[in-house]
XYZ file of C-alpha atoms in Angstrom:
358
model
C -9.225 1.574 -16.762
C -11.254 4.766 -17.322
C -12.760 3.342 -20.530
C -13.922 0.218 -18.720
C -15.480 2.361 -15.981
C -17.358 4.311 -18.682
C -18.647 1.122 -20.307
C -19.895 -0.232 -16.972
C -21.633 3.054 -16.104
C -23.406 3.126 -19.497
C -24.451 -0.528 -19.234
C -25.927 0.091 -15.788
C -28.145 2.816 -17.272
C -29.294 0.457 -20.053
C -29.781 -2.325 -17.510
C -32.316 -0.187 -15.675
C -34.116 0.590 -18.962
C -34.094 -3.088 -19.945
C -35.570 -4.171 -16.590
C -38.310 -1.566 -17.021
C -39.044 -2.890 -20.498
C -39.185 -6.477 -19.210
C -41.746 -5.485 -16.577
C -43.901 -3.803 -19.243
C -43.698 -6.850 -21.538
C -44.546 -9.180 -18.663
C -47.670 -7.149 -18.007
C -48.499 -7.238 -21.738
C -47.921 -11.009 -21.814
C -50.246 -11.573 -18.861
C -52.805 -9.357 -20.521
C -52.719 -11.456 -23.705
C -52.918 -14.651 -21.636
C -55.983 -13.387 -19.854
C -57.569 -12.542 -23.198
C -56.767 -16.021 -24.463
C -58.174 -17.601 -21.329
C -61.352 -15.527 -21.613
C -61.818 -16.543 -25.256
C -61.129 -20.196 -24.484
C -58.039 -20.349 -26.695
C -56.556 -23.818 -26.456
C -53.065 -22.609 -27.236
C -53.223 -20.085 -24.420
C -54.542 -22.703 -21.996
C -51.759 -25.122 -22.950
C -49.150 -22.413 -22.496
C -50.508 -21.467 -19.057
C -50.370 -25.137 -18.066
C -46.785 -25.302 -19.354
C -47.745 -28.006 -21.855
C -46.488 -28.291 -25.446
C -48.800 -27.227 -28.227
C -50.618 -30.116 -29.800
C -51.082 -29.119 -33.432
C -49.213 -27.173 -36.072
C -51.854 -24.484 -35.800
C -51.197 -24.137 -32.088
C -47.465 -23.858 -32.759
C -48.038 -21.196 -35.365
C -50.063 -19.243 -32.880
C -47.206 -19.430 -30.372
C -44.725 -18.252 -33.017
C -47.000 -15.352 -33.861
C -47.250 -14.576 -30.178
C -43.431 -14.530 -29.802
C -43.106 -12.333 -32.888
C -45.660 -9.904 -31.526
C -43.906 -9.777 -28.134
C -40.493 -9.220 -29.720
C -41.829 -6.539 -32.035
C -43.593 -4.871 -29.145
C -40.341 -5.001 -27.161
C -38.432 -3.225 -29.923
C -41.126 -0.573 -30.336
C -41.328 0.025 -26.599
C -37.525 0.011 -26.311
C -37.201 2.644 -29.024
C -39.874 4.683 -27.274
C -38.110 4.474 -23.902
C -34.782 5.469 -25.436
C -36.332 8.346 -27.379
C -38.310 9.898 -24.533
C -35.513 9.379 -21.978
C -32.883 10.492 -24.557
C -30.855 7.423 -23.624
C -28.843 6.324 -26.660
C -25.987 3.874 -26.664
C -23.434 5.499 -28.973
C -23.950 8.950 -27.504
C -23.477 7.638 -23.953
C -20.289 5.912 -25.074
C -19.126 9.242 -26.561
C -18.772 7.670 -30.001
C -21.054 10.272 -31.635
C -21.576 13.991 -30.924
C -23.626 14.749 -27.815
C -25.996 17.139 -29.626
C -29.281 16.131 -31.240
C -30.547 12.532 -31.116
C -29.666 10.402 -34.134
C -32.571 8.187 -35.290
C -30.356 5.205 -35.999
C -28.711 5.555 -32.569
C -32.210 5.551 -30.978
C -33.179 2.471 -33.040
C -29.975 0.627 -32.110
C -30.462 1.461 -28.427
C -34.087 0.280 -28.498
C -33.071 -3.049 -30.060
C -30.280 -3.358 -27.478
C -32.557 -3.088 -24.432
C -35.261 -5.235 -26.028
C -32.863 -8.190 -25.903
C -33.461 -8.465 -22.145
C -31.494 -7.729 -18.982
C -29.621 -11.042 -18.872
C -27.199 -10.240 -21.756
C -26.534 -6.822 -20.241
C -25.860 -8.483 -16.878
C -23.354 -10.798 -18.543
C -21.621 -7.867 -20.240
C -21.352 -5.992 -16.948
C -19.941 -9.050 -15.159
C -17.439 -9.570 -17.978
C -16.279 -5.943 -17.814
C -16.020 -6.041 -14.023
C -13.888 -9.163 -14.250
C -11.718 -7.460 -16.848
C -11.506 -4.388 -14.597
C -10.320 -6.475 -11.644
C -7.741 -8.145 -13.855
C -6.470 -4.729 -14.977
C -6.235 -3.567 -11.366
C -4.296 -6.680 -10.385
C -1.957 -6.200 -13.343
C -1.441 -2.558 -12.366
C -0.563 -3.567 -8.801
C 1.916 -6.163 -10.083
C 3.560 -3.609 -12.364
C 3.791 -1.072 -9.533
C 5.359 -3.682 -7.265
C 7.857 -4.575 -9.974
C 8.727 -0.925 -10.498
C 9.188 -0.338 -6.771
C 11.348 -3.455 -6.490
C 13.533 -2.320 -9.390
C 13.888 1.281 -8.238
C 17.060 2.093 -6.306
C 16.330 2.370 -2.618
C 16.388 5.935 -1.353
C 18.805 5.649 1.552
C 20.704 8.235 3.498
C 24.414 8.465 2.681
C 26.239 6.017 4.917
C 23.379 3.599 5.583
C 25.038 0.878 3.519
C 28.288 1.238 5.437
C 26.423 1.441 8.743
C 27.372 5.039 9.628
C 25.326 8.175 9.085
C 26.486 11.708 9.855
C 24.769 15.086 9.837
C 27.220 17.319 11.638
C 27.370 15.834 15.117
C 25.674 17.112 18.255
C 26.136 20.780 17.316
C 25.904 20.967 13.499
C 25.383 24.732 13.547
C 28.492 25.400 15.681
C 32.075 24.537 14.685
C 33.388 23.660 18.163
C 36.767 25.318 18.664
C 36.729 26.704 15.158
C 37.105 25.280 11.682
C 40.265 23.431 10.749
C 42.818 24.958 8.453
C 43.643 21.531 7.007
C 41.801 18.224 6.932
C 42.716 15.744 9.722
C 45.860 13.666 9.348
C 45.661 11.588 12.539
C 43.096 9.602 14.501
C 43.594 9.559 18.264
C 41.957 6.763 20.301
C 40.638 7.503 23.820
C 38.637 5.854 26.548
C 36.125 7.789 28.625
C 37.521 6.606 31.981
C 33.942 6.005 33.144
C 31.737 3.004 33.794
C 31.229 0.960 30.619
C 27.464 1.375 31.070
C 27.659 5.168 30.742
C 25.559 6.592 27.916
C 26.594 9.218 25.393
C 24.409 11.709 27.236
C 26.301 10.879 30.450
C 29.600 11.670 28.725
C 28.283 15.013 27.430
C 26.843 15.989 30.829
C 30.073 15.098 32.624
C 32.112 17.136 30.178
C 29.820 20.148 30.488
C 30.035 19.930 34.275
C 33.831 19.783 34.265
C 34.239 22.667 31.842
C 31.999 25.309 33.371
C 33.669 28.586 34.214
C 33.708 30.299 37.595
C 30.297 31.809 36.947
C 28.828 28.397 36.212
C 28.222 28.911 32.510
C 29.362 26.481 29.808
C 31.089 27.607 26.647
C 30.728 25.162 23.803
C 33.752 22.922 24.232
C 33.164 19.527 22.571
C 36.106 17.192 22.918
C 35.727 13.998 20.885
C 34.519 13.889 17.324
C 32.715 10.591 17.930
C 31.911 8.347 20.892
C 31.338 4.570 20.774
C 29.136 3.248 23.587
C 29.372 -0.328 24.890
C 26.408 -1.421 22.746
C 28.399 -0.588 19.631
C 26.440 2.547 18.717
C 28.417 5.460 17.341
C 27.488 8.984 18.484
C 28.950 11.943 16.653
C 29.860 14.820 18.951
C 32.135 17.502 17.495
C 31.853 18.369 13.799
C 34.494 16.573 11.755
C 35.531 19.733 9.909
C 36.192 21.559 13.190
C 38.763 21.387 15.974
C 37.917 19.231 18.972
C 39.594 19.503 22.375
C 40.763 15.979 23.122
C 44.591 16.135 23.316
C 47.299 18.477 24.506
C 49.640 19.487 21.719
C 52.382 16.951 20.971
C 55.397 17.028 18.670
C 53.416 16.028 15.593
C 49.828 15.636 16.719
C 47.453 18.308 17.948
C 43.745 19.054 18.089
C 44.094 21.003 14.868
C 45.201 18.016 12.757
C 43.489 15.049 14.443
C 40.152 13.367 15.045
C 39.301 12.131 18.526
C 37.480 8.797 18.906
C 36.340 7.812 22.396
C 35.357 4.311 23.533
C 33.110 4.410 26.600
C 34.698 2.473 29.473
C 37.881 2.232 31.537
C 40.468 -0.055 29.958
C 43.470 0.434 32.250
C 44.534 -2.334 34.632
C 44.518 -1.455 38.303
C 47.980 -2.952 38.620
C 50.449 -2.845 35.762
C 51.750 -6.326 36.583
C 48.263 -7.903 36.654
C 46.133 -7.179 33.555
C 42.445 -6.774 34.390
C 40.685 -8.864 31.749
C 37.297 -7.371 32.647
C 38.344 -3.888 31.606
C 38.125 -4.405 27.871
C 35.937 -2.877 25.153
C 33.074 -5.022 23.893
C 33.243 -6.718 20.510
C 30.373 -4.493 19.375
C 32.472 -1.437 20.270
C 35.482 -2.732 18.376
C 33.420 -3.592 15.299
C 31.695 -0.211 15.226
C 34.932 1.629 16.008
C 36.838 -0.182 13.250
C 34.111 0.729 10.767
C 34.275 4.414 11.737
C 38.071 4.432 11.602
C 37.890 2.839 8.141
C 35.524 5.595 7.033
C 37.802 8.347 8.367
C 40.838 6.743 6.783
C 39.014 6.618 3.436
C 37.700 10.183 3.652
C 40.985 11.784 4.678
C 43.566 9.295 3.290
C 44.923 8.532 6.776
C 47.454 5.639 6.843
C 47.519 2.882 9.470
C 50.469 4.340 11.350
C 48.570 7.584 11.928
C 45.940 5.849 14.072
C 47.435 6.270 17.550
C 46.453 6.031 21.223
C 46.175 9.164 23.333
C 49.140 7.953 25.365
C 51.377 8.197 22.269
C 50.694 11.936 21.999
C 51.604 12.654 25.612
C 54.038 9.899 26.506
C 54.426 9.190 30.203
C 51.684 11.593 31.225
C 48.494 9.704 30.262
C 47.617 6.004 29.945
C 44.496 6.489 27.792
C 42.974 4.290 26.357
C 44.589 1.827 28.760
C 46.803 -1.227 28.513
C 43.831 -3.542 28.011
C 42.742 -1.792 24.846
C 43.491 -3.954 21.708
C 44.604 -1.101 19.460
C 46.534 -3.253 16.958
C 43.511 -5.532 16.444
C 41.270 -2.489 16.006
C 43.517 -0.990 13.326
C 43.872 -4.336 11.522
C 40.100 -4.743 11.534
C 39.693 -1.276 10.003
C 42.115 -2.255 7.219
C 40.113 -5.433 6.497
C 36.924 -3.384 6.257
C 38.565 -0.963 3.839
C 39.641 -3.833 1.572
C 36.089 -5.238 1.540
C 34.680 -1.828 0.672
C 37.054 -1.495 -2.257
C 35.596 -4.704 -3.748
C 31.937 -3.673 -3.329
C 30.589 -1.238 -5.978
C 27.498 -0.462 -3.867
C 29.659 0.512 -0.904
C 31.829 2.624 -3.190
C 28.720 4.417 -4.419
C 27.623 4.980 -0.816
C 31.044 6.371 0.116
C 30.968 8.780 -2.817
C 27.581 10.049 -1.682
C 28.815 10.274 1.905
C 31.780 12.536 1.159
C 29.539 15.064 -0.621
C 27.789 15.940 2.629
C 28.388 19.070 4.653
C 30.666 19.364 7.711
C 33.297 16.893 6.502
C 36.009 18.781 4.627
C 37.475 22.232 5.178
């Protein structure tokens, strides 16, 4: 590309010199025509009238005239190149840039004496070639970009990204001593339209001390809103505060997953079909549970409702929550991931992040 640019720049310089030479020769030609007209030369009169020469002598005169004009063009061209120090090979950097070489001056003079039209054609050819090179370069760049692996954040292929939750610089109730072994499912007990920010504000309000200040006390490790979006709250490598200690399960060895909404029937004998999580929540929740199960090798039976930790004392996440379907869906997702090498690559990148393992 740079070589073509150099050629075009040099040809533009010689184009200017050639146009100058053409103007000089035109003046010289008109001068000769005027002389011929003044002397009554028939050949000159025929030429001015744009009529063919009548005799061999007239034709010979025209040939002599063309020879004189061409010779004059070469002489003038050499003179222009010499006095302007414009030489073809030196401009193209094919010879040293020191003193002028006589044969380079002669070649350059002959070159511009050929007229501006050939130089124009050369410039147009090179510009066309330049455009073709640019188009080829763009095509190659597009091919390279298409073939390069996409730079994605870990987890984008599985639909979950994580950078330490809401407080990445603070480990909640302290770092775990062991990685989690259980996943505890909760509901927020609020309106299903509540946002993640609403859940955080409500928790901060409830957990202020007598002086009105709030000590960092995140409960759930992740929250799933009704639109199916997951929101990470407490760091996964730290202890949340979402259950009271049970026989086997405690905050120290479990992850808390909260689904925004209230999924308990008002009457135990009449299930309230409206109080159910959305399909988007279940899909997103199953995906997150599958990820946690993969990261920490948690079996199906260790995904439990809050009510199983404190039997008879809480009903969370409610009798309308389809826990068995949620767990089965997470198992299906895990099986699909195991058959997808791209997902496996994404999972391997995901587990190398901070704030996951103790």
